[in-house]
Amino acid sequence: DSVEIRDIVALQAEKHTPYTKEEILTDFRIIETDRAGYSRVLLVLSHQDIVHRALRLVEAMGWPLERVGFELEGLVGWLALAKPELPEGVVLVAELDADTTTLVAVRGQQPYFHRSLALGATQLTQHPAEGTAKLLAEFQRSLETFDAEGTNLTVASIVLTGCADKFPDLKDRLHEGLDLPVT
């Protein structure tokens, strides 16, 4: 029941953030529902100031806005367009930005897991060996967390995007350290 899920989402959002319910915006997507009627839900939380700042920018430019999405939708859509030949199974998309790395486990057009890492290109540039080792450890921790969630799914491959191409050794290090194909 979507109304019941929305109530649960609101309660969990309040419980797991340091903000009041008036300060946060929430939404959700039902990922799957089992035969017993239980649902796996992707919860989306944002402080309202972040969304409102972006809305004001779009409005100031005079652009029409039909809806507000979230980062994962963009990565999932990009994966479908850029890599339609990916094998069946779960793909871990890793978008490396300046100061963060976004990880999304995707099967088909459906995100199953998301994690944002406070580690990006800046750290890899300033401290290449240490930054790469930390990033590899965070990838490993993310894969273990995904496995522990009980989805009965395992990651079959990794796709790097963002500014990952500026770090040619990263692909090989991830492949060796995680024993997964990396593109």
Short mmCIF file of N, CA and C in Angstrom, two decimals:
data_model
loop_
_atom_site.label_atom_id
_atom_site.label_comp_id
_atom_site.label_asym_id
_atom_site.label_seq_id
_atom_site.Cartn_x
_atom_site.Cartn_y
_atom_site.Cartn_z
N ASP A 1 0.85 -1.18 0.00
CA ASP A 1 0.00 0.00 0.00
C ASP A 1 0.89 1.24 0.00
N SER A 2 0.78 2.03 -1.04
CA SER A 2 1.65 3.21 -1.18
C SER A 2 1.50 4.20 -0.04
N VAL A 3 0.30 4.37 0.48
CA VAL A 3 0.08 5.30 1.59
C VAL A 3 0.81 4.81 2.83
N GLU A 4 0.72 3.52 3.09
CA GLU A 4 1.41 2.94 4.25
C GLU A 4 2.93 3.07 4.08
N ILE A 5 3.43 2.81 2.88
CA ILE A 5 4.86 2.94 2.63
C ILE A 5 5.30 4.39 2.81
N ARG A 6 4.51 5.34 2.32
CA ARG A 6 4.86 6.76 2.46
C ARG A 6 4.95 7.14 3.95
N ASP A 7 4.03 6.64 4.78
CA ASP A 7 4.08 6.91 6.22
C ASP A 7 5.33 6.32 6.85
N ILE A 8 5.68 5.11 6.45
CA ILE A 8 6.89 4.46 6.98
C ILE A 8 8.13 5.22 6.54
N VAL A 9 8.15 5.65 5.29
CA VAL A 9 9.28 6.43 4.76
C VAL A 9 9.45 7.71 5.57
N ALA A 10 8.35 8.41 5.83
CA ALA A 10 8.43 9.66 6.61
C ALA A 10 8.98 9.39 8.00
N LEU A 11 8.54 8.32 8.62
CA LEU A 11 9.03 7.97 9.96
C LEU A 11 10.52 7.64 9.93
N GLN A 12 10.95 6.84 8.97
CA GLN A 12 12.36 6.47 8.86
C GLN A 12 13.23 7.68 8.55
N ALA A 13 12.73 8.58 7.72
CA ALA A 13 13.49 9.78 7.37
C ALA A 13 13.75 10.62 8.61
N GLU A 14 12.73 10.79 9.43
CA GLU A 14 12.89 11.54 10.67
C GLU A 14 13.87 10.87 11.61
N LYS A 15 13.79 9.57 11.64
CA LYS A 15 14.60 8.77 12.57
C LYS A 15 16.09 8.77 12.19
N HIS A 16 16.39 8.84 10.90
CA HIS A 16 17.76 8.64 10.44
C HIS A 16 18.46 9.91 9.95
N THR A 17 17.84 11.07 10.15
CA THR A 17 18.52 12.30 9.77
C THR A 17 18.53 13.26 10.96
N PRO A 18 19.47 14.18 10.96
CA PRO A 18 19.53 15.14 12.07
C PRO A 18 18.58 16.32 11.90
N TYR A 19 17.71 16.26 10.90
CA TYR A 19 16.83 17.38 10.59
C TYR A 19 15.40 17.09 11.03
N THR A 20 14.62 18.15 11.17
CA THR A 20 13.20 17.98 11.46
C THR A 20 12.50 17.57 10.19
N LYS A 21 11.29 17.03 10.33
CA LYS A 21 10.55 16.58 9.14
C LYS A 21 10.22 17.75 8.21
N GLU A 22 10.14 18.96 8.75
CA GLU A 22 9.86 20.12 7.91
C GLU A 22 11.07 20.52 7.05
N GLU A 23 12.25 20.08 7.44
CA GLU A 23 13.47 20.46 6.72
C GLU A 23 13.84 19.50 5.59
N ILE A 24 13.22 18.33 5.55
CA ILE A 24 13.63 17.33 4.56
C ILE A 24 12.51 17.02 3.58
N LEU A 25 12.93 16.64 2.39
CA LEU A 25 12.02 16.15 1.37
C LEU A 25 12.29 14.66 1.21
N THR A 26 11.24 13.90 1.08
CA THR A 26 11.39 12.45 0.94
C THR A 26 10.59 11.95 -0.24
N ASP A 27 11.03 10.86 -0.78
CA ASP A 27 10.27 10.12 -1.78
C ASP A 27 10.79 8.70 -1.76
N PHE A 28 10.14 7.85 -2.51
CA PHE A 28 10.56 6.45 -2.53
C PHE A 28 10.17 5.84 -3.87
N ARG A 29 10.81 4.72 -4.14
CA ARG A 29 10.47 3.90 -5.30
C ARG A 29 10.42 2.47 -4.82
N ILE A 30 9.36 1.78 -5.16
CA ILE A 30 9.28 0.36 -4.83
C ILE A 30 10.14 -0.40 -5.82
N ILE A 31 11.13 -1.10 -5.31
CA ILE A 31 12.05 -1.85 -6.16
C ILE A 31 11.45 -3.19 -6.54
N GLU A 32 10.90 -3.88 -5.55
CA GLU A 32 10.25 -5.16 -5.81
C GLU A 32 9.33 -5.50 -4.65
N THR A 33 8.35 -6.33 -4.94
CA THR A 33 7.42 -6.80 -3.92
C THR A 33 7.41 -8.32 -3.98
N ASP A 34 7.55 -8.96 -2.81
CA ASP A 34 7.56 -10.42 -2.80
C ASP A 34 6.13 -10.96 -2.68
N ARG A 35 6.01 -12.28 -2.73
CA ARG A 35 4.70 -12.92 -2.72
C ARG A 35 3.93 -12.67 -1.43
N ALA A 36 4.65 -12.47 -0.34
CA ALA A 36 3.99 -12.22 0.95
C ALA A 36 3.50 -10.78 1.07
N GLY A 37 3.84 -9.94 0.08
CA GLY A 37 3.39 -8.56 0.10
C GLY A 37 4.39 -7.57 0.65
N TYR A 38 5.57 -8.04 1.04
CA TYR A 38 6.60 -7.14 1.53
C TYR A 38 7.32 -6.49 0.35
N SER A 39 7.72 -5.25 0.53
CA SER A 39 8.36 -4.51 -0.55
C SER A 39 9.76 -4.08 -0.16
N ARG A 40 10.67 -4.12 -1.12
CA ARG A 40 11.98 -3.47 -0.98
C ARG A 40 11.79 -2.08 -1.57
N VAL A 41 12.21 -1.07 -0.79
CA VAL A 41 11.94 0.30 -1.16
C VAL A 41 13.26 1.08 -1.22
N LEU A 42 13.42 1.85 -2.27
CA LEU A 42 14.54 2.78 -2.36
C LEU A 42 14.06 4.10 -1.78
N LEU A 43 14.68 4.53 -0.70
CA LEU A 43 14.31 5.74 0.00
C LEU A 43 15.19 6.88 -0.47
N VAL A 44 14.57 8.01 -0.81
CA VAL A 44 15.30 9.19 -1.25
C VAL A 44 15.05 10.30 -0.23
N LEU A 45 16.13 10.82 0.33
CA LEU A 45 16.05 11.91 1.32
C LEU A 45 16.92 13.07 0.85
N SER A 46 16.44 14.27 1.06
CA SER A 46 17.25 15.44 0.75
C SER A 46 16.83 16.57 1.67
N HIS A 47 17.81 17.36 2.07
CA HIS A 47 17.46 18.57 2.79
C HIS A 47 16.78 19.50 1.78
N GLN A 48 15.69 20.11 2.17
CA GLN A 48 14.91 20.92 1.23
C GLN A 48 15.71 22.07 0.62
N ASP A 49 16.69 22.60 1.35
CA ASP A 49 17.47 23.72 0.81
C ASP A 49 18.23 23.32 -0.45
N ILE A 50 18.70 22.09 -0.51
CA ILE A 50 19.44 21.62 -1.69
C ILE A 50 18.53 21.61 -2.91
N VAL A 51 17.34 21.07 -2.75
CA VAL A 51 16.39 21.00 -3.86
C VAL A 51 15.90 22.39 -4.24
N HIS A 52 15.56 23.18 -3.24
CA HIS A 52 15.03 24.52 -3.53
C HIS A 52 16.07 25.41 -4.21
N ARG A 53 17.34 25.27 -3.84
CA ARG A 53 18.40 26.04 -4.49
C ARG A 53 18.47 25.69 -5.98
N ALA A 54 18.39 24.43 -6.29
CA ALA A 54 18.42 24.00 -7.70
C ALA A 54 17.17 24.47 -8.44
N LEU A 55 16.02 24.41 -7.78
CA LEU A 55 14.78 24.87 -8.41
C LEU A 55 14.85 26.36 -8.74
N ARG A 56 15.37 27.15 -7.82
CA ARG A 56 15.50 28.60 -8.05
C ARG A 56 16.42 28.87 -9.25
N LEU A 57 17.48 28.10 -9.38
CA LEU A 57 18.40 28.26 -10.50
C LEU A 57 17.70 27.95 -11.82
N VAL A 58 16.97 26.86 -11.86
CA VAL A 58 16.24 26.47 -13.08
C VAL A 58 15.19 27.53 -13.42
N GLU A 59 14.46 27.99 -12.41
CA GLU A 59 13.43 29.02 -12.64
C GLU A 59 14.06 30.32 -13.14
N ALA A 60 15.22 30.71 -12.59
CA ALA A 60 15.88 31.94 -13.00
C ALA A 60 16.32 31.88 -14.47
N MET A 61 16.60 30.68 -14.93
CA MET A 61 17.01 30.51 -16.33
C MET A 61 15.81 30.44 -17.26
N GLY A 62 14.62 30.36 -16.68
CA GLY A 62 13.42 30.31 -17.50
C GLY A 62 13.15 28.96 -18.12
N TRP A 63 13.79 27.94 -17.63
CA TRP A 63 13.58 26.59 -18.17
C TRP A 63 12.34 25.96 -17.56
N PRO A 64 11.60 25.24 -18.36
CA PRO A 64 10.44 24.54 -17.79
C PRO A 64 10.92 23.32 -16.97
N LEU A 65 10.20 23.04 -15.91
CA LEU A 65 10.56 21.91 -15.06
C LEU A 65 9.33 21.05 -14.85
N GLU A 66 9.42 19.80 -15.31
CA GLU A 66 8.29 18.90 -15.16
C GLU A 66 8.36 18.10 -13.87
N ARG A 67 9.56 17.75 -13.46
CA ARG A 67 9.72 16.95 -12.26
C ARG A 67 11.15 17.05 -11.76
N VAL A 68 11.35 16.70 -10.51
CA VAL A 68 12.67 16.66 -9.91
C VAL A 68 13.04 15.20 -9.72
N GLY A 69 14.17 14.80 -10.24
CA GLY A 69 14.64 13.43 -10.08
C GLY A 69 15.79 13.41 -9.09
N PHE A 70 16.44 12.28 -9.01
CA PHE A 70 17.59 12.17 -8.14
C PHE A 70 18.74 11.56 -8.91
N GLU A 71 19.93 11.72 -8.37
CA GLU A 71 21.15 11.35 -9.06
C GLU A 71 21.14 9.93 -9.61
N LEU A 72 20.58 9.01 -8.86
CA LEU A 72 20.59 7.61 -9.29
C LEU A 72 19.85 7.41 -10.60
N GLU A 73 18.75 8.15 -10.78
CA GLU A 73 18.00 8.04 -12.03
C GLU A 73 18.89 8.40 -13.22
N GLY A 74 19.68 9.44 -13.05
CA GLY A 74 20.58 9.86 -14.12
C GLY A 74 21.63 8.80 -14.43
N LEU A 75 22.21 8.22 -13.40
CA LEU A 75 23.22 7.18 -13.62
C LEU A 75 22.62 5.93 -14.26
N VAL A 76 21.44 5.54 -13.82
CA VAL A 76 20.78 4.36 -14.39
C VAL A 76 20.44 4.61 -15.85
N GLY A 77 19.91 5.80 -16.14
CA GLY A 77 19.60 6.15 -17.53
C GLY A 77 20.84 6.20 -18.40
N TRP A 78 21.91 6.78 -17.87
CA TRP A 78 23.17 6.84 -18.61
C TRP A 78 23.67 5.44 -18.92
N LEU A 79 23.64 4.55 -17.94
CA LEU A 79 24.12 3.18 -18.13
C LEU A 79 23.35 2.49 -19.25
N ALA A 80 22.04 2.65 -19.27
CA ALA A 80 21.21 2.01 -20.30
C ALA A 80 21.57 2.52 -21.70
N LEU A 81 21.87 3.81 -21.80
CA LEU A 81 22.21 4.38 -23.10
C LEU A 81 23.65 4.12 -23.50
N ALA A 82 24.58 4.24 -22.56
CA ALA A 82 26.00 4.15 -22.87
C ALA A 82 26.51 2.72 -22.96
N LYS A 83 25.90 1.82 -22.22
CA LYS A 83 26.39 0.44 -22.16
C LYS A 83 25.27 -0.57 -22.37
N PRO A 84 24.55 -0.51 -23.49
CA PRO A 84 23.44 -1.45 -23.68
C PRO A 84 23.89 -2.90 -23.82
N GLU A 85 25.18 -3.13 -24.08
CA GLU A 85 25.70 -4.47 -24.30
C GLU A 85 26.16 -5.17 -23.02
N LEU A 86 25.91 -4.57 -21.87
CA LEU A 86 26.35 -5.18 -20.61
C LEU A 86 25.69 -6.54 -20.41
N PRO A 87 26.43 -7.47 -19.80
CA PRO A 87 25.85 -8.79 -19.56
C PRO A 87 24.73 -8.72 -18.52
N GLU A 88 23.95 -9.80 -18.45
CA GLU A 88 22.91 -9.91 -17.44
C GLU A 88 23.54 -9.84 -16.07
N GLY A 89 22.75 -9.46 -15.11
CA GLY A 89 23.24 -9.42 -13.74
C GLY A 89 23.36 -8.00 -13.24
N VAL A 90 23.93 -7.88 -12.06
CA VAL A 90 24.05 -6.59 -11.40
C VAL A 90 25.36 -5.93 -11.81
N VAL A 91 25.27 -4.66 -12.16
CA VAL A 91 26.43 -3.85 -12.52
C VAL A 91 26.60 -2.79 -11.44
N LEU A 92 27.81 -2.62 -10.95
CA LEU A 92 28.11 -1.55 -10.01
C LEU A 92 28.65 -0.37 -10.81
N VAL A 93 27.85 0.69 -10.90
CA VAL A 93 28.28 1.91 -11.59
C VAL A 93 28.97 2.78 -10.56
N ALA A 94 30.18 3.22 -10.90
CA ALA A 94 30.96 4.06 -10.00
C ALA A 94 31.28 5.37 -10.72
N GLU A 95 30.66 6.45 -10.25
CA GLU A 95 30.90 7.75 -10.85
C GLU A 95 31.88 8.53 -9.97
N LEU A 96 33.08 8.72 -10.48
CA LEU A 96 34.14 9.41 -9.75
C LEU A 96 34.09 10.90 -10.09
N ASP A 97 33.85 11.71 -9.07
CA ASP A 97 33.85 13.17 -9.22
C ASP A 97 35.03 13.74 -8.45
N ALA A 98 35.08 15.05 -8.35
CA ALA A 98 36.21 15.71 -7.70
C ALA A 98 36.41 15.25 -6.26
N ASP A 99 35.37 15.30 -5.46
CA ASP A 99 35.52 14.98 -4.04
C ASP A 99 34.68 13.81 -3.56
N THR A 100 33.89 13.23 -4.44
CA THR A 100 33.03 12.12 -4.06
C THR A 100 33.03 11.04 -5.13
N THR A 101 32.61 9.87 -4.72
CA THR A 101 32.37 8.77 -5.66
C THR A 101 31.00 8.21 -5.33
N THR A 102 30.16 8.10 -6.34
CA THR A 102 28.82 7.56 -6.17
C THR A 102 28.81 6.13 -6.71
N LEU A 103 28.36 5.20 -5.89
CA LEU A 103 28.24 3.80 -6.29
C LEU A 103 26.76 3.43 -6.37
N VAL A 104 26.37 2.80 -7.46
CA VAL A 104 25.00 2.35 -7.64
C VAL A 104 25.02 0.95 -8.22
N ALA A 105 24.41 0.00 -7.50
CA ALA A 105 24.25 -1.35 -8.03
C ALA A 105 22.95 -1.38 -8.81
N VAL A 106 23.04 -1.75 -10.09
CA VAL A 106 21.91 -1.68 -11.00
C VAL A 106 21.73 -3.03 -11.68
N ARG A 107 20.47 -3.45 -11.79
CA ARG A 107 20.13 -4.61 -12.62
C ARG A 107 19.03 -4.17 -13.55
N GLY A 108 19.28 -4.25 -14.85
CA GLY A 108 18.33 -3.72 -15.83
C GLY A 108 18.24 -2.22 -15.66
N GLN A 109 17.06 -1.72 -15.44
CA GLN A 109 16.85 -0.28 -15.22
C GLN A 109 16.57 0.02 -13.76
N GLN A 110 16.87 -0.93 -12.87
CA GLN A 110 16.48 -0.80 -11.47
C GLN A 110 17.69 -0.66 -10.55
N PRO A 111 17.79 0.44 -9.80
CA PRO A 111 18.86 0.54 -8.80
C PRO A 111 18.49 -0.31 -7.57
N TYR A 112 19.48 -1.02 -7.04
CA TYR A 112 19.26 -1.87 -5.87
C TYR A 112 20.05 -1.42 -4.65
N PHE A 113 21.05 -0.60 -4.87
CA PHE A 113 21.93 -0.20 -3.77
C PHE A 113 22.61 1.09 -4.16
N HIS A 114 22.81 1.96 -3.19
CA HIS A 114 23.50 3.22 -3.45
C HIS A 114 24.38 3.55 -2.27
N ARG A 115 25.53 4.08 -2.56
CA ARG A 115 26.42 4.56 -1.50
C ARG A 115 27.24 5.71 -2.06
N SER A 116 27.33 6.79 -1.29
CA SER A 116 28.17 7.93 -1.65
C SER A 116 29.42 7.89 -0.79
N LEU A 117 30.57 7.98 -1.43
CA LEU A 117 31.84 7.96 -0.73
C LEU A 117 32.45 9.36 -0.73
N ALA A 118 32.98 9.77 0.40
CA ALA A 118 33.66 11.07 0.51
C ALA A 118 35.11 10.92 0.07
N LEU A 119 35.28 10.43 -1.13
CA LEU A 119 36.60 10.16 -1.68
C LEU A 119 36.49 10.29 -3.20
N GLY A 120 37.31 11.14 -3.78
CA GLY A 120 37.20 11.36 -5.21
C GLY A 120 38.55 11.65 -5.86
N ALA A 121 38.48 12.30 -7.00
CA ALA A 121 39.66 12.56 -7.81
C ALA A 121 40.70 13.41 -7.09
N THR A 122 40.25 14.33 -6.26
CA THR A 122 41.19 15.18 -5.54
C THR A 122 42.12 14.34 -4.66
N GLN A 123 41.55 13.40 -3.92
CA GLN A 123 42.34 12.54 -3.04
C GLN A 123 43.24 11.60 -3.85
N LEU A 124 42.74 11.13 -5.00
CA LEU A 124 43.55 10.25 -5.84
C LEU A 124 44.72 11.00 -6.47
N THR A 125 44.53 12.27 -6.74
CA THR A 125 45.59 13.09 -7.32
C THR A 125 46.63 13.47 -6.27
N GLN A 126 46.17 13.89 -5.09
CA GLN A 126 47.08 14.35 -4.05
C GLN A 126 47.87 13.21 -3.41
N HIS A 127 47.25 12.06 -3.23
CA HIS A 127 47.88 10.91 -2.58
C HIS A 127 47.50 9.65 -3.37
N PRO A 128 48.12 9.43 -4.54
CA PRO A 128 47.69 8.35 -5.43
C PRO A 128 47.63 6.96 -4.78
N ALA A 129 48.69 6.53 -4.13
CA ALA A 129 48.70 5.17 -3.56
C ALA A 129 47.70 5.05 -2.41
N GLU A 130 47.73 6.01 -1.49
CA GLU A 130 46.83 5.97 -0.34
C GLU A 130 45.37 6.13 -0.77
N GLY A 131 45.10 7.06 -1.69
CA GLY A 131 43.74 7.28 -2.16
C GLY A 131 43.17 6.08 -2.87
N THR A 132 43.99 5.44 -3.72
CA THR A 132 43.53 4.25 -4.43
C THR A 132 43.26 3.11 -3.46
N ALA A 133 44.12 2.92 -2.47
CA ALA A 133 43.91 1.88 -1.47
C ALA A 133 42.62 2.13 -0.68
N LYS A 134 42.38 3.38 -0.31
CA LYS A 134 41.15 3.72 0.42
C LYS A 134 39.92 3.47 -0.45
N LEU A 135 40.00 3.87 -1.72
CA LEU A 135 38.88 3.68 -2.62
C LEU A 135 38.59 2.20 -2.82
N LEU A 136 39.62 1.41 -3.00
CA LEU A 136 39.45 -0.04 -3.13
C LEU A 136 38.79 -0.63 -1.89
N ALA A 137 39.22 -0.20 -0.70
CA ALA A 137 38.62 -0.68 0.55
C ALA A 137 37.14 -0.29 0.64
N GLU A 138 36.80 0.91 0.19
CA GLU A 138 35.40 1.35 0.22
C GLU A 138 34.55 0.57 -0.78
N PHE A 139 35.13 0.25 -1.94
CA PHE A 139 34.42 -0.59 -2.90
C PHE A 139 34.14 -1.95 -2.27
N GLN A 140 35.16 -2.53 -1.64
CA GLN A 140 35.00 -3.84 -1.00
C GLN A 140 33.93 -3.79 0.08
N ARG A 141 33.95 -2.76 0.91
CA ARG A 141 32.95 -2.59 1.97
C ARG A 141 31.56 -2.46 1.36
N SER A 142 31.45 -1.74 0.27
CA SER A 142 30.16 -1.56 -0.40
C SER A 142 29.64 -2.88 -0.95
N LEU A 143 30.51 -3.66 -1.57
CA LEU A 143 30.10 -4.97 -2.10
C LEU A 143 29.65 -5.90 -0.97
N GLU A 144 30.37 -5.87 0.14
CA GLU A 144 29.99 -6.70 1.29
C GLU A 144 28.64 -6.26 1.86
N THR A 145 28.42 -4.97 1.93
CA THR A 145 27.13 -4.44 2.43
C THR A 145 26.00 -4.84 1.50
N PHE A 146 26.23 -4.72 0.20
CA PHE A 146 25.21 -5.12 -0.77
C PHE A 146 24.89 -6.61 -0.64
N ASP A 147 25.91 -7.43 -0.51
CA ASP A 147 25.70 -8.88 -0.33
C ASP A 147 24.91 -9.17 0.95
N ALA A 148 25.19 -8.42 2.00
CA ALA A 148 24.54 -8.65 3.30
C ALA A 148 23.08 -8.21 3.32
N GLU A 149 22.65 -7.45 2.33
CA GLU A 149 21.27 -6.96 2.33
C GLU A 149 20.25 -8.04 1.99
N GLY A 150 20.71 -9.21 1.61
CA GLY A 150 19.79 -10.32 1.39
C GLY A 150 18.99 -10.26 0.11
N THR A 151 19.52 -9.63 -0.92
CA THR A 151 18.80 -9.55 -2.19
C THR A 151 18.98 -10.81 -3.02
N ASN A 152 19.92 -11.68 -2.62
CA ASN A 152 20.29 -12.86 -3.41
C ASN A 152 20.85 -12.46 -4.77
N LEU A 153 21.38 -11.26 -4.86
CA LEU A 153 22.02 -10.77 -6.08
C LEU A 153 23.48 -10.50 -5.77
N THR A 154 24.32 -10.70 -6.76
CA THR A 154 25.74 -10.37 -6.60
C THR A 154 26.18 -9.51 -7.79
N VAL A 155 27.12 -8.66 -7.53
CA VAL A 155 27.64 -7.77 -8.57
C VAL A 155 28.48 -8.60 -9.53
N ALA A 156 28.18 -8.45 -10.83
CA ALA A 156 28.88 -9.21 -11.87
C ALA A 156 29.99 -8.40 -12.53
N SER A 157 29.87 -7.07 -12.53
CA SER A 157 30.88 -6.24 -13.16
C SER A 157 30.79 -4.81 -12.63
N ILE A 158 31.82 -4.03 -12.93
CA ILE A 158 31.89 -2.64 -12.51
C ILE A 158 32.08 -1.77 -13.74
N VAL A 159 31.35 -0.65 -13.78
CA VAL A 159 31.52 0.35 -14.84
C VAL A 159 31.96 1.64 -14.18
N LEU A 160 33.11 2.16 -14.59
CA LEU A 160 33.63 3.43 -14.08
C LEU A 160 33.21 4.56 -15.01
N THR A 161 32.84 5.68 -14.44
CA THR A 161 32.47 6.85 -15.22
C THR A 161 32.93 8.10 -14.47
N GLY A 162 32.49 9.25 -14.94
CA GLY A 162 32.96 10.50 -14.34
C GLY A 162 34.38 10.76 -14.81
N CYS A 163 35.25 11.17 -13.90
CA CYS A 163 36.63 11.47 -14.29
C CYS A 163 37.57 10.28 -14.04
N ALA A 164 37.02 9.07 -14.00
CA ALA A 164 37.83 7.88 -13.76
C ALA A 164 38.88 7.67 -14.86
N ASP A 165 38.61 8.14 -16.07
CA ASP A 165 39.57 7.95 -17.16
C ASP A 165 40.89 8.71 -16.92
N LYS A 166 40.90 9.65 -15.98
CA LYS A 166 42.13 10.38 -15.65
C LYS A 166 43.05 9.55 -14.76
N PHE A 167 42.60 8.38 -14.34
CA PHE A 167 43.36 7.51 -13.46
C PHE A 167 43.44 6.12 -14.10
N PRO A 168 44.33 5.96 -15.08
CA PRO A 168 44.38 4.72 -15.86
C PRO A 168 44.66 3.47 -15.02
N ASP A 169 45.38 3.60 -13.91
CA ASP A 169 45.68 2.43 -13.08
C ASP A 169 44.49 1.99 -12.24
N LEU A 170 43.50 2.84 -12.07
CA LEU A 170 42.36 2.54 -11.20
C LEU A 170 41.59 1.31 -11.67
N LYS A 171 41.36 1.22 -12.96
CA LYS A 171 40.63 0.08 -13.52
C LYS A 171 41.33 -1.23 -13.17
N ASP A 172 42.63 -1.29 -13.39
CA ASP A 172 43.39 -2.51 -13.10
C ASP A 172 43.43 -2.82 -11.61
N ARG A 173 43.60 -1.80 -10.78
CA ARG A 173 43.63 -2.01 -9.32
C ARG A 173 42.30 -2.56 -8.81
N LEU A 174 41.19 -2.02 -9.32
CA LEU A 174 39.87 -2.51 -8.91
C LEU A 174 39.66 -3.94 -9.40
N HIS A 175 40.07 -4.21 -10.63
CA HIS A 175 39.93 -5.56 -11.18
C HIS A 175 40.71 -6.58 -10.34
N GLU A 176 41.96 -6.25 -10.04
CA GLU A 176 42.81 -7.15 -9.24
C GLU A 176 42.29 -7.29 -7.81
N GLY A 177 41.91 -6.18 -7.20
CA GLY A 177 41.50 -6.20 -5.80
C GLY A 177 40.14 -6.81 -5.55
N LEU A 178 39.24 -6.70 -6.54
CA LEU A 178 37.86 -7.17 -6.34
C LEU A 178 37.53 -8.41 -7.16
N ASP A 179 38.43 -8.78 -8.07
CA ASP A 179 38.23 -9.94 -8.93
C ASP A 179 36.92 -9.84 -9.71
N LEU A 180 36.69 -8.65 -10.29
CA LEU A 180 35.51 -8.41 -11.11
C LEU A 180 35.95 -7.71 -12.39
N PRO A 181 35.24 -7.96 -13.50
CA PRO A 181 35.55 -7.20 -14.71
C PRO A 181 35.21 -5.73 -14.50
N VAL A 182 36.10 -4.85 -14.98
CA VAL A 182 35.92 -3.40 -14.83
C VAL A 182 36.05 -2.75 -16.20
N THR A 183 35.05 -1.93 -16.57
CA THR A 183 35.12 -1.18 -17.83
C THR A 183 34.99 0.29 -17.52
#
